[in-house]
PDB file of C-alpha atoms in Angstrom:
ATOM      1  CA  UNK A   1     209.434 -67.195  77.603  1.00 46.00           C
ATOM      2  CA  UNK A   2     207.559 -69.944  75.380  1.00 50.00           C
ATOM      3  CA  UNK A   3     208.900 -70.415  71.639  1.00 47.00           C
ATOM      4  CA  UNK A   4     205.636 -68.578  70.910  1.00 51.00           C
ATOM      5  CA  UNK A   5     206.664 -65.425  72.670  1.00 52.00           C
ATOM      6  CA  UNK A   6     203.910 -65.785  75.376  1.00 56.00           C
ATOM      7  CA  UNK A   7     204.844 -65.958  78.462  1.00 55.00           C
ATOM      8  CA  UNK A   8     203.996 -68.544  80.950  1.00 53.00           C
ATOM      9  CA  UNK A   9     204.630 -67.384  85.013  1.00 51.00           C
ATOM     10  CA  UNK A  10     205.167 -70.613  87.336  1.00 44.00           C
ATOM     11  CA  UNK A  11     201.739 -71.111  88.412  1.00 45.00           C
ATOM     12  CA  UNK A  12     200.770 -72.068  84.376  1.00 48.00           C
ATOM     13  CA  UNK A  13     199.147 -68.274  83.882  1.00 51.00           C
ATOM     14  CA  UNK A  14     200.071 -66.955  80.504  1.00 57.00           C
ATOM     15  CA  UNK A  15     200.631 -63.518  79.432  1.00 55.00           C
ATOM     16  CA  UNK A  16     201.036 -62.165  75.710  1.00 54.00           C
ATOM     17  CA  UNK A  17     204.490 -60.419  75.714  1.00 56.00           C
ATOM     18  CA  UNK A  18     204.653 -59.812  71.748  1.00 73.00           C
ATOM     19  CA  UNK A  19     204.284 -57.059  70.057  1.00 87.00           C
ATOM     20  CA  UNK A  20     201.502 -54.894  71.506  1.00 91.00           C
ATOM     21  CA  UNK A  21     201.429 -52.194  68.316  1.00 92.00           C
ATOM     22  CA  UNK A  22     200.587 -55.226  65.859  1.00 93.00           C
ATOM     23  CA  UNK A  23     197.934 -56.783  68.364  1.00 92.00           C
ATOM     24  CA  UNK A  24     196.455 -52.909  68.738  1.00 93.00           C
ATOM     25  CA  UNK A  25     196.307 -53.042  65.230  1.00 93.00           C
ATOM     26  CA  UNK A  26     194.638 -55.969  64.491  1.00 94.00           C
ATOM     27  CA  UNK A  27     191.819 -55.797  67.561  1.00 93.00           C
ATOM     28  CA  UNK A  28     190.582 -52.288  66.046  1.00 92.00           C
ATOM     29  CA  UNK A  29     191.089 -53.373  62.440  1.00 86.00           C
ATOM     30  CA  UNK A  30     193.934 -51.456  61.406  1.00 70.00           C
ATOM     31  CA  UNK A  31     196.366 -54.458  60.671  1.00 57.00           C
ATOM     32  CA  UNK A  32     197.289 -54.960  56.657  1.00 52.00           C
ATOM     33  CA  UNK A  33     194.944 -57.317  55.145  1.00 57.00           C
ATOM     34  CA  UNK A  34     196.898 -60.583  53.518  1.00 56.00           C
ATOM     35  CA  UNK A  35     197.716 -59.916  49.614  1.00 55.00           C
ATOM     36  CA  UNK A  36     199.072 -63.055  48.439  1.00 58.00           C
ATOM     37  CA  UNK A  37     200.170 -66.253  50.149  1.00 54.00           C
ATOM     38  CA  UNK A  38     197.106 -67.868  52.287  1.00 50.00           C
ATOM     39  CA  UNK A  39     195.017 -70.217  50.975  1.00 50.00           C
ATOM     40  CA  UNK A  40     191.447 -68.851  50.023  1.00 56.00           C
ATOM     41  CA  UNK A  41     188.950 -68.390  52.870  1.00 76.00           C
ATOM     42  CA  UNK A  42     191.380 -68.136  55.562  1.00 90.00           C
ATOM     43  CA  UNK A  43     190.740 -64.967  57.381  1.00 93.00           C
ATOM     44  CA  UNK A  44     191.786 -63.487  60.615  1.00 94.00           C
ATOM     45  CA  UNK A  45     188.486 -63.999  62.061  1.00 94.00           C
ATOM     46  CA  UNK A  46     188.691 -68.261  61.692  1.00 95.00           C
ATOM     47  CA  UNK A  47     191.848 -68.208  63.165  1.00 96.00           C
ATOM     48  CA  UNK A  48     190.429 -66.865  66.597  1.00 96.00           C
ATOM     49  CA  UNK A  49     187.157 -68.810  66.191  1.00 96.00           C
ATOM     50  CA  UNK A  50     190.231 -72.011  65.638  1.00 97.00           C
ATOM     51  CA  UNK A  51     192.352 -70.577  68.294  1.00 97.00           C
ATOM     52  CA  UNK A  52     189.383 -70.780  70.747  1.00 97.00           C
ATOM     53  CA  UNK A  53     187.217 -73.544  70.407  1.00 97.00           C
ATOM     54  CA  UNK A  54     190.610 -75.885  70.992  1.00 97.00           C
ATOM     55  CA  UNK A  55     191.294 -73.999  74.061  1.00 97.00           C
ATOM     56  CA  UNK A  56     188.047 -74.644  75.384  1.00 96.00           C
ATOM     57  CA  UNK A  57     188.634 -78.098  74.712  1.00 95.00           C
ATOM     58  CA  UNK A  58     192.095 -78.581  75.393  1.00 94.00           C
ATOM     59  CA  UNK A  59     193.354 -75.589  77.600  1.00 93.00           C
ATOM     60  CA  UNK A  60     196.089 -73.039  76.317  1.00 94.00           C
ATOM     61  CA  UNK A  61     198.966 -75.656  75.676  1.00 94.00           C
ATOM     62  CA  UNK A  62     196.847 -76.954  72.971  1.00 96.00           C
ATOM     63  CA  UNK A  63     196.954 -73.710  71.186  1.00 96.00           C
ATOM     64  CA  UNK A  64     199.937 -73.421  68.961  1.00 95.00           C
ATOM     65  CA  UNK A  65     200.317 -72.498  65.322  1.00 95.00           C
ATOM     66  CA  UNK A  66     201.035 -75.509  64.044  1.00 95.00           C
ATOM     67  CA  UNK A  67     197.765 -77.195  66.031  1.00 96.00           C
ATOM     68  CA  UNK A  68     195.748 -74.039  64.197  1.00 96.00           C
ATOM     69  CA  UNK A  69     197.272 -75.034  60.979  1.00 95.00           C
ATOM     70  CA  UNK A  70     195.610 -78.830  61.130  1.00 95.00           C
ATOM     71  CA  UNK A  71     192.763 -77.733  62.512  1.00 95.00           C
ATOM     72  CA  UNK A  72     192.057 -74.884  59.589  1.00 95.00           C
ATOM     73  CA  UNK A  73     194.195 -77.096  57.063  1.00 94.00           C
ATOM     74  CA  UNK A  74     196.375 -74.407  55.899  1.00 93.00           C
ATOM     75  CA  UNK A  75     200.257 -74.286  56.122  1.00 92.00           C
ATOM     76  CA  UNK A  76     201.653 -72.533  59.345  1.00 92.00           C
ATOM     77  CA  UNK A  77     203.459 -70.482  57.264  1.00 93.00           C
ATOM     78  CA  UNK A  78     200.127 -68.573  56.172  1.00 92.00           C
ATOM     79  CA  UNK A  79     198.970 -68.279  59.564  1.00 94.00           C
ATOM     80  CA  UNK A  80     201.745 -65.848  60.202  1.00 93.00           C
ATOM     81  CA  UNK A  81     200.452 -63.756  57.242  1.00 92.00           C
ATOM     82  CA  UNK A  82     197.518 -62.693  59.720  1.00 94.00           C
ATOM     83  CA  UNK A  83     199.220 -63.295  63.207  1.00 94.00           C
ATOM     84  CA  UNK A  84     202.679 -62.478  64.427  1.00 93.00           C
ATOM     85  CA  UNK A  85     202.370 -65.395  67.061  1.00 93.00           C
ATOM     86  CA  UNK A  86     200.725 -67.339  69.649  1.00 92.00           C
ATOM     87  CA  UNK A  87     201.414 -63.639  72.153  1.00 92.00           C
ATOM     88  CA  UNK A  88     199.481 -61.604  69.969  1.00 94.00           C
ATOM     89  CA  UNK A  89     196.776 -64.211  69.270  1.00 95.00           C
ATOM     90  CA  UNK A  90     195.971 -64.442  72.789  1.00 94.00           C
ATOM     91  CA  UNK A  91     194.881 -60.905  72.953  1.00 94.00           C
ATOM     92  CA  UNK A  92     192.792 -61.238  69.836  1.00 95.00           C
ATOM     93  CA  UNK A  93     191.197 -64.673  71.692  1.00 95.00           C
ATOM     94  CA  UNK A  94     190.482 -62.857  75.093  1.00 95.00           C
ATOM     95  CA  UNK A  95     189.097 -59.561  73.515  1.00 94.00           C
ATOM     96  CA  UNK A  96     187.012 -62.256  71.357  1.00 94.00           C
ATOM     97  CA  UNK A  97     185.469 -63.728  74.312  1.00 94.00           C
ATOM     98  CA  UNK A  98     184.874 -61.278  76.449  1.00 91.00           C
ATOM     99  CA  UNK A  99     183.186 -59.815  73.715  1.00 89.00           C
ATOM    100  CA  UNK A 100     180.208 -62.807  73.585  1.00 88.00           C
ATOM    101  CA  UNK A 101     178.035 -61.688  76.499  1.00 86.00           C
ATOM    102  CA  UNK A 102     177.497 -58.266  74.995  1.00 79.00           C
ATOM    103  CA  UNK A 103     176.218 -60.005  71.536  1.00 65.00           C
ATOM    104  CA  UNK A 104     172.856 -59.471  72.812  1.00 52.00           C
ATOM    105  CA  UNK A 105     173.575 -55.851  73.903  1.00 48.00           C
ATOM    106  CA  UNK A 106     171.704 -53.274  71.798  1.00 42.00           C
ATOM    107  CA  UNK A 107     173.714 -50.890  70.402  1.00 43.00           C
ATOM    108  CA  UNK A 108     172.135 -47.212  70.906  1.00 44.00           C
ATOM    109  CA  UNK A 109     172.929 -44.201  70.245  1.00 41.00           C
ATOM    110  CA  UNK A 110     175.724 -41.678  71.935  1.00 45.00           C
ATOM    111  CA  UNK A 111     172.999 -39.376  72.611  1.00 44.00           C
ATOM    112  CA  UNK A 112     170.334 -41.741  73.305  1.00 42.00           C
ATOM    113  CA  UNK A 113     168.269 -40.808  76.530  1.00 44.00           C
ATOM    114  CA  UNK A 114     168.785 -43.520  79.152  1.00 45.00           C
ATOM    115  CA  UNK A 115     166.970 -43.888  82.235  1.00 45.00           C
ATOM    116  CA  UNK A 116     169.315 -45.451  84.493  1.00 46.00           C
ATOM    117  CA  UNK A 117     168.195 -48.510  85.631  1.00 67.00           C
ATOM    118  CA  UNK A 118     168.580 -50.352  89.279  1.00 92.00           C
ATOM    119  CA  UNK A 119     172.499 -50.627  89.807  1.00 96.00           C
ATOM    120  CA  UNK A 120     171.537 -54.327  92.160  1.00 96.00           C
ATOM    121  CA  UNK A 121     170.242 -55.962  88.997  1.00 95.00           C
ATOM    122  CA  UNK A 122     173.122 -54.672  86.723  1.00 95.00           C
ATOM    123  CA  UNK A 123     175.940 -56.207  89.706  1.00 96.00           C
ATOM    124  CA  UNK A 124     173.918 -59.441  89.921  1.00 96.00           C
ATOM    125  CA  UNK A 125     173.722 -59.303  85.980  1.00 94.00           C
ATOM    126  CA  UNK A 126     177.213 -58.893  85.629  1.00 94.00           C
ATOM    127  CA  UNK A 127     178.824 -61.439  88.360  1.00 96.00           C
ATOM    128  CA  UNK A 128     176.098 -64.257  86.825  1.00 95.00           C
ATOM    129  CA  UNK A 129     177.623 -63.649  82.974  1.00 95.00           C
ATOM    130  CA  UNK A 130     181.071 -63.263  84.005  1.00 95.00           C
ATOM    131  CA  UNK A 131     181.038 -66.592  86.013  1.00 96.00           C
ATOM    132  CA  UNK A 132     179.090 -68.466  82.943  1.00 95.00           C
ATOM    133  CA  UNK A 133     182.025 -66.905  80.534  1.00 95.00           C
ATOM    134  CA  UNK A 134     184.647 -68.195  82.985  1.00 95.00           C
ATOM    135  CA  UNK A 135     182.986 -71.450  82.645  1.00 94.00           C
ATOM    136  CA  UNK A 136     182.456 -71.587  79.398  1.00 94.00           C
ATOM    137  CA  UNK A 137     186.149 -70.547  78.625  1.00 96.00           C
ATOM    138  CA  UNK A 138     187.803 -71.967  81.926  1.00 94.00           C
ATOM    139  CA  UNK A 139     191.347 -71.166  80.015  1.00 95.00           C
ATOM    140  CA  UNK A 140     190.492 -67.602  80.892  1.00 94.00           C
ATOM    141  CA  UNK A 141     191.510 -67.660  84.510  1.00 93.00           C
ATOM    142  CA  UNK A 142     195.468 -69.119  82.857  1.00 91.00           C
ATOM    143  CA  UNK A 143     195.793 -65.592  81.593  1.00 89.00           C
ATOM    144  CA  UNK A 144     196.789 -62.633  83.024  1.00 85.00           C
ATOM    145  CA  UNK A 145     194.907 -59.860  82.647  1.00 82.00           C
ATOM    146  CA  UNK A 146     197.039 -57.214  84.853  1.00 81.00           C
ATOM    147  CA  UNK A 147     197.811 -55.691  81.679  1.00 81.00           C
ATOM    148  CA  UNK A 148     195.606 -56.415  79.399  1.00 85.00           C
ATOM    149  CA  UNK A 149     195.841 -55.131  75.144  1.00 90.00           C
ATOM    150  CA  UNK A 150     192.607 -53.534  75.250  1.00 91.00           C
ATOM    151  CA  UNK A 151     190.503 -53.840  72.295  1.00 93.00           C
ATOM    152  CA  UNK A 152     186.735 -53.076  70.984  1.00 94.00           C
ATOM    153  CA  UNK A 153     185.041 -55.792  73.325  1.00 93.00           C
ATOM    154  CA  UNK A 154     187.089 -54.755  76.215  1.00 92.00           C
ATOM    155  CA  UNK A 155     186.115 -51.075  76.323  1.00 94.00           C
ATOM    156  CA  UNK A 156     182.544 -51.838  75.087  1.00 94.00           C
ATOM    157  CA  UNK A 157     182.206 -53.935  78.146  1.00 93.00           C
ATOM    158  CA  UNK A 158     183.403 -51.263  80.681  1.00 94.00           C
ATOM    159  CA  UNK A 159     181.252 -48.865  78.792  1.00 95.00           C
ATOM    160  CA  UNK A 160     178.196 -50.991  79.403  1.00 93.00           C
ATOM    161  CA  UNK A 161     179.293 -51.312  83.148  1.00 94.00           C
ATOM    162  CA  UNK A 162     179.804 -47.611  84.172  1.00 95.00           C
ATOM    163  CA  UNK A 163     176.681 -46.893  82.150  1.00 94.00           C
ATOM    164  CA  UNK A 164     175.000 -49.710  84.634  1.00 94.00           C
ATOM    165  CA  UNK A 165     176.303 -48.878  87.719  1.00 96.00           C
ATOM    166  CA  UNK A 166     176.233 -44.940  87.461  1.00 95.00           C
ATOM    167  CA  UNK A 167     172.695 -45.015  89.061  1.00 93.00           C
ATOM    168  CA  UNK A 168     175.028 -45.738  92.257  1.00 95.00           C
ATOM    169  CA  UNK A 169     176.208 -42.041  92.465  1.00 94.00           C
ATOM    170  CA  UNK A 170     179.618 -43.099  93.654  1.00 95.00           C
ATOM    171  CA  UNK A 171     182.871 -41.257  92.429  1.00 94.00           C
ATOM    172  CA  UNK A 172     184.507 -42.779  89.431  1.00 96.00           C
ATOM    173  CA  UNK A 173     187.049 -44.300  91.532  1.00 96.00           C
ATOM    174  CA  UNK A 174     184.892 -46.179  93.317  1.00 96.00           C
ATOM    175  CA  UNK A 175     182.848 -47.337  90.622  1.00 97.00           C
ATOM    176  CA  UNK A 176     186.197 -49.253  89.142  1.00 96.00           C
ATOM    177  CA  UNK A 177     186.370 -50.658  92.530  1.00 97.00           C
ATOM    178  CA  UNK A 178     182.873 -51.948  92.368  1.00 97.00           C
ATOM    179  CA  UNK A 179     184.257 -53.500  88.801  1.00 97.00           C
ATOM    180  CA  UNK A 180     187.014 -55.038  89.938  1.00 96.00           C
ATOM    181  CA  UNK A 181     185.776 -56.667  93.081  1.00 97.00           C
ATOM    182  CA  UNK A 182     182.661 -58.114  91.648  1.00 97.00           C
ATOM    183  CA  UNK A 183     184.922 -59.671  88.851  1.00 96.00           C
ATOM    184  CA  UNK A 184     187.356 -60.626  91.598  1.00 96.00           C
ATOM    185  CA  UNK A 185     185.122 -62.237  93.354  1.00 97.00           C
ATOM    186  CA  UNK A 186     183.448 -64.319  90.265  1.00 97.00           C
ATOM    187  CA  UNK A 187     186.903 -65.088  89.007  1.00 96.00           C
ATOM    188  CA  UNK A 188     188.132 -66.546  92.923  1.00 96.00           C
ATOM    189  CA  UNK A 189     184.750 -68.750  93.122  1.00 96.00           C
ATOM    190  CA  UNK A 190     185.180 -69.508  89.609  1.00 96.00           C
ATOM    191  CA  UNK A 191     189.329 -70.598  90.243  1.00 95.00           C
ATOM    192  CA  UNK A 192     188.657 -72.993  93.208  1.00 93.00           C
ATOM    193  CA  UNK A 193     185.654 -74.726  91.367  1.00 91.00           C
ATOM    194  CA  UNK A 194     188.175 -74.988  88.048  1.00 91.00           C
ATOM    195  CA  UNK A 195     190.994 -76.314  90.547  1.00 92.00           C
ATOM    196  CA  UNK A 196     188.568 -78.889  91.989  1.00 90.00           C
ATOM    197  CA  UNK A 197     187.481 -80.060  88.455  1.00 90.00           C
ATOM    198  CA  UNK A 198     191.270 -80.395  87.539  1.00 89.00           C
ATOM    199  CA  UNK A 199     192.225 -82.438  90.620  1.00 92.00           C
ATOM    200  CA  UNK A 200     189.788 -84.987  89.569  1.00 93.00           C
ATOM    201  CA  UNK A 201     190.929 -85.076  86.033  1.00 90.00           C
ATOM    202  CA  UNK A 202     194.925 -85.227  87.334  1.00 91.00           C
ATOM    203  CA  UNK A 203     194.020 -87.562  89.980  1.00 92.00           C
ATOM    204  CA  UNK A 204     191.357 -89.535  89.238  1.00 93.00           C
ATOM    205  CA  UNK A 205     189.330 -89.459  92.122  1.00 92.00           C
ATOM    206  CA  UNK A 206     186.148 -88.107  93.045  1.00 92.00           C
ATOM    207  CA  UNK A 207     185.769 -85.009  95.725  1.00 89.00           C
ATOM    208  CA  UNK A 208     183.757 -87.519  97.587  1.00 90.00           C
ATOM    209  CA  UNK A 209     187.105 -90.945  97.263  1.00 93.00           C
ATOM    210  CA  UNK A 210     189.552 -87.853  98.554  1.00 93.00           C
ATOM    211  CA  UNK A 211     187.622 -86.831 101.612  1.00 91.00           C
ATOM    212  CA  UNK A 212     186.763 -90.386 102.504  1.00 93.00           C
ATOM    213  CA  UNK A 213     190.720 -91.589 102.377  1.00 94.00           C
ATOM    214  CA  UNK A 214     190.970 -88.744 105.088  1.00 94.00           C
ATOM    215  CA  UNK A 215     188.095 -89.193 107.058  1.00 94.00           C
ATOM    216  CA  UNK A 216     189.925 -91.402 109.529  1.00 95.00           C
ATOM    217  CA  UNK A 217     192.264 -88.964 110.724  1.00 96.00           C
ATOM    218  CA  UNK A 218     190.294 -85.872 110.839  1.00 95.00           C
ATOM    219  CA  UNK A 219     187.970 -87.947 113.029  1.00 94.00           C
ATOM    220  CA  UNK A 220     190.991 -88.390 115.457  1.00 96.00           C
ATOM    221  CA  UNK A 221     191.931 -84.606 115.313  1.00 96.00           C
ATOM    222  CA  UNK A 222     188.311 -84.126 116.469  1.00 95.00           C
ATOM    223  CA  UNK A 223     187.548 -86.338 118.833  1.00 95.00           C
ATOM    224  CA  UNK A 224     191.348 -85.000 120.278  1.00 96.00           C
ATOM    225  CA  UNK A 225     189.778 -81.802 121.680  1.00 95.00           C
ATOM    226  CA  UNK A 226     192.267 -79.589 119.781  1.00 97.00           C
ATOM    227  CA  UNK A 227     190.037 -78.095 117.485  1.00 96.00           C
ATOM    228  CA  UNK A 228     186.884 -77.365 119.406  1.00 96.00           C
ATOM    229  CA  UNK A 229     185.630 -74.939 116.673  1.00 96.00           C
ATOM    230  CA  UNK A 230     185.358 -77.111 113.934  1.00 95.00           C
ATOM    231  CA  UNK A 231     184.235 -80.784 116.044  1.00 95.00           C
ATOM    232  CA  UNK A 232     181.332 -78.217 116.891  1.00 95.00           C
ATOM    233  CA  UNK A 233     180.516 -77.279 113.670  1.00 95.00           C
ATOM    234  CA  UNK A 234     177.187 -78.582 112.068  1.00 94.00           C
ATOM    235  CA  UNK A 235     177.082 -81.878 109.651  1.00 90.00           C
ATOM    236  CA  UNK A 236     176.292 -79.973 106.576  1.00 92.00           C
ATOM    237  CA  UNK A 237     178.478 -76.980 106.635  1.00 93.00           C
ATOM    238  CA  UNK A 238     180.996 -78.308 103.798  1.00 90.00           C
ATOM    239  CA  UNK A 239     177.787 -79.614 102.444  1.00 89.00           C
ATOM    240  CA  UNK A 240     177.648 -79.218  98.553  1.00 86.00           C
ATOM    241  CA  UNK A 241     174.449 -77.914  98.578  1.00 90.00           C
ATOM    242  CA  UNK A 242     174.954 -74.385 100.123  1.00 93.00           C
ATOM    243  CA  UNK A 243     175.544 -72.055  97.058  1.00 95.00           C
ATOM    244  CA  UNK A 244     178.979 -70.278  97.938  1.00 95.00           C
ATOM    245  CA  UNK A 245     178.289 -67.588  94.896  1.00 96.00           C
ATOM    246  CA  UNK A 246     174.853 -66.443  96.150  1.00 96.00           C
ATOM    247  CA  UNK A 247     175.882 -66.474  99.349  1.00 97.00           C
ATOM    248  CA  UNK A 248     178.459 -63.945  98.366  1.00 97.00           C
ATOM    249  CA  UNK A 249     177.149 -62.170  95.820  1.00 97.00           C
ATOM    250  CA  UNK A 250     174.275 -61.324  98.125  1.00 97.00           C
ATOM    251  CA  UNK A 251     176.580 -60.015 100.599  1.00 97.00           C
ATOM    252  CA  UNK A 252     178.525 -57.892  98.391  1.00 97.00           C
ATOM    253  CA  UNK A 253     175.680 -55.984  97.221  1.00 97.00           C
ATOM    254  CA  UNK A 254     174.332 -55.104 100.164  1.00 97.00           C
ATOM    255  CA  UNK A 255     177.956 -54.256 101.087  1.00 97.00           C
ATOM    256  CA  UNK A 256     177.525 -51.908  98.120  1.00 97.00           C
ATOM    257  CA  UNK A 257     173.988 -50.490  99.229  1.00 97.00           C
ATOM    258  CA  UNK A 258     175.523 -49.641 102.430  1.00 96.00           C
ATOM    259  CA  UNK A 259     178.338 -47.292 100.880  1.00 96.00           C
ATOM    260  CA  UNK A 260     175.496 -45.866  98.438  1.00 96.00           C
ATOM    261  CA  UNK A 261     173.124 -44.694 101.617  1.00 95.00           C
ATOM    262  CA  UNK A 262     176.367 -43.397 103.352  1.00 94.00           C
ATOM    263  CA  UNK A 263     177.556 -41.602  99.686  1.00 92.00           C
ATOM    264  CA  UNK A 264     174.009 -39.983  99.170  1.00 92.00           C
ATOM    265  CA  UNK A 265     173.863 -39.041 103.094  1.00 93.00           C
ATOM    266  CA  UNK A 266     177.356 -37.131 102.686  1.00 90.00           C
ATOM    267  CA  UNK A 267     175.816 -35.476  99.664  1.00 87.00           C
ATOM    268  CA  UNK A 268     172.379 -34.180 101.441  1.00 87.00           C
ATOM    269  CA  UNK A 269     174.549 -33.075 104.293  1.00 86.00           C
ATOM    270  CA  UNK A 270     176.899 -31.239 102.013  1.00 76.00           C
ATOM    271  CA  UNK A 271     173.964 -29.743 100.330  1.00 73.00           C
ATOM    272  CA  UNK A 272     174.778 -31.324  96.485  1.00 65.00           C
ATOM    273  CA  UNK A 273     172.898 -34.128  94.541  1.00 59.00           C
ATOM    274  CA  UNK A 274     176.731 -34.355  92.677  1.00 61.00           C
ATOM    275  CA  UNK A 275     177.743 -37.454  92.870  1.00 58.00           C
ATOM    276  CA  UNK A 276     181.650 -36.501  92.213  1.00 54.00           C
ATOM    277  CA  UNK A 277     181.609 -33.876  94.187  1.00 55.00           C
ATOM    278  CA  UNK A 278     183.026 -34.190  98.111  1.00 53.00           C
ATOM    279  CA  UNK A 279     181.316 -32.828 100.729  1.00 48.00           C
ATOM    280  CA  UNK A 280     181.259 -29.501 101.730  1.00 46.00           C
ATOM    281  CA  UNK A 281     183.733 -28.590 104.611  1.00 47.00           C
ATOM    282  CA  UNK A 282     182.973 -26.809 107.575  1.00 49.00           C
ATOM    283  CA  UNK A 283     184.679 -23.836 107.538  1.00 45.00           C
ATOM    284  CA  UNK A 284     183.594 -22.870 111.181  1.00 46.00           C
ATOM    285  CA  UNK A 285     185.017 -26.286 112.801  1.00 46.00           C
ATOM    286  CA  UNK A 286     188.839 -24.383 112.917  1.00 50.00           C
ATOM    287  CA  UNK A 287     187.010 -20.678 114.084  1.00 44.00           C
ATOM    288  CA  UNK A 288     187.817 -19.995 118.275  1.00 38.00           C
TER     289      UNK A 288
END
């Protein structure tokens, strides 16, 4: 465990491990407000704006209370007036950032009449945003979000999904599953291009310097007959100008349209337009 009480796992993810009442508390805006101590104008709010932006430019190490303190020249005493530590201020910085792509969202009513739009556009929607957040905040893919402190832009988010996808008819089950493998698949693509970005940074050499130094020998291990699959293989197939995310996106939704004409042919066969429901059994099938 880091002096900060994060945690950081072996393969440089981080995950909060502080105190998960106080971070509850202060993503739905229950925590005690400051009475004496921090210098004027220092709020809760700058200190995740802080906390963020030097992430972004720096990665997670960067972040520690005593780099927030510079940056919003304050004592790092008075940050701890507003946060416990660097645990509990990563789950006010993710909950802050996966809160930006819904800015835009209009807020409507709970008993607003919504015609459910098509469930295609809302998965290409949401894979295109997520992978432009993960870019944007390439830090994000350092934490782990198995157990995530959820907080306002959290649930909003999942709200806006479900309400997107529910045109699907699947069983709510399945519609987390939808969730999480669209995201998984964003966040994989998103991983290797962040790990190719870093290995030039660490290294110093170009995608285009490393393949070259090994050109020689994979020529040999072609030309050796050992690997007839790949010497066969097409000049451009690693070519960088074949878009890996379309490619799959594409695929997964008509992965998804499949199970939606198979869900809604159950249904007419079973003789319901419920989408939770399971179809009907055949009580004959068992009758001699």
């Amino acid at each position: 465990m880091a002096k900060d009480g994060s945690t950081a796992a072996a393969d440089g993810t981080t995950a909060g491990s502080g105190d998960i009442a106080r971070s509850l508390e202060l993503l739905w805006g229950a925590g005690e407000r400051p009475s004496r101590g921090p210098k004027p104008g220092l709020t809760l709010d700058r200190i995740v704006t802080a906390a963020v932006a030097v992430a972004d430019a720096e990665g997670l190490p960067a972040v520690s209370m005593r780099r927030l303190s510079t940056e919003l020249g304050t004592g790092t005493m008075s940050l701890y007036r507003y946060v416990p530590g660097k645990a509990e201020l990563l789950d006010l910085m993710l909950d802050r950032v996966l809160g930006e792509p819904l800015s835009a969202e209009p807020r409507r009513p709970a008993d607003a009449d919504e015609t459910p739009g098509d469930w295609r556009v809302a998965i290409d929607a949401m894979a295109r945003t997520y992978l432009d957040n993960l870019r944007r905040h390439p830090w994000l893919l350092k934490i782990n979000q198995a157990r995530t402190v959820l907080g306002p832009s959290a649930l909003r988010g999942l709200e806006l999904a479900l309400s997107a996808l529910r045109s699907m008819g699947l069983r709510d089950p399945e519609l987390i599953g939808v969730i999480i493998t669209v995201n998984s698949f964003v966040e994989g693509l998103a991983r290797t291009q962040g790990d190719a970005a870093e290995a030039v940074a660490q290294t110093g050499l170009s995608d285009e310097q490393f393949w070259d130094s090994q050109r020689p020998y994979l020529e040999r291990a072609m030309l050796s007959g050992a690997y007839p699959m790949m010497a066969g293989m097409s000049e451009d197939t690693f070519s960088a100008d074949f878009d890996h995310f379309e490619f799959g996106l594409q695929r997964l939704i008509a992965g998804f349209e499949a199970l939606v004409q198979e869900r809604t042919a159950e249904r007419t066969a079973g003789g319901t337009t419920d989408p939770t429901a399971e179809p009907t059994p055949d009580l004959t099938a068992d009758r001699t």
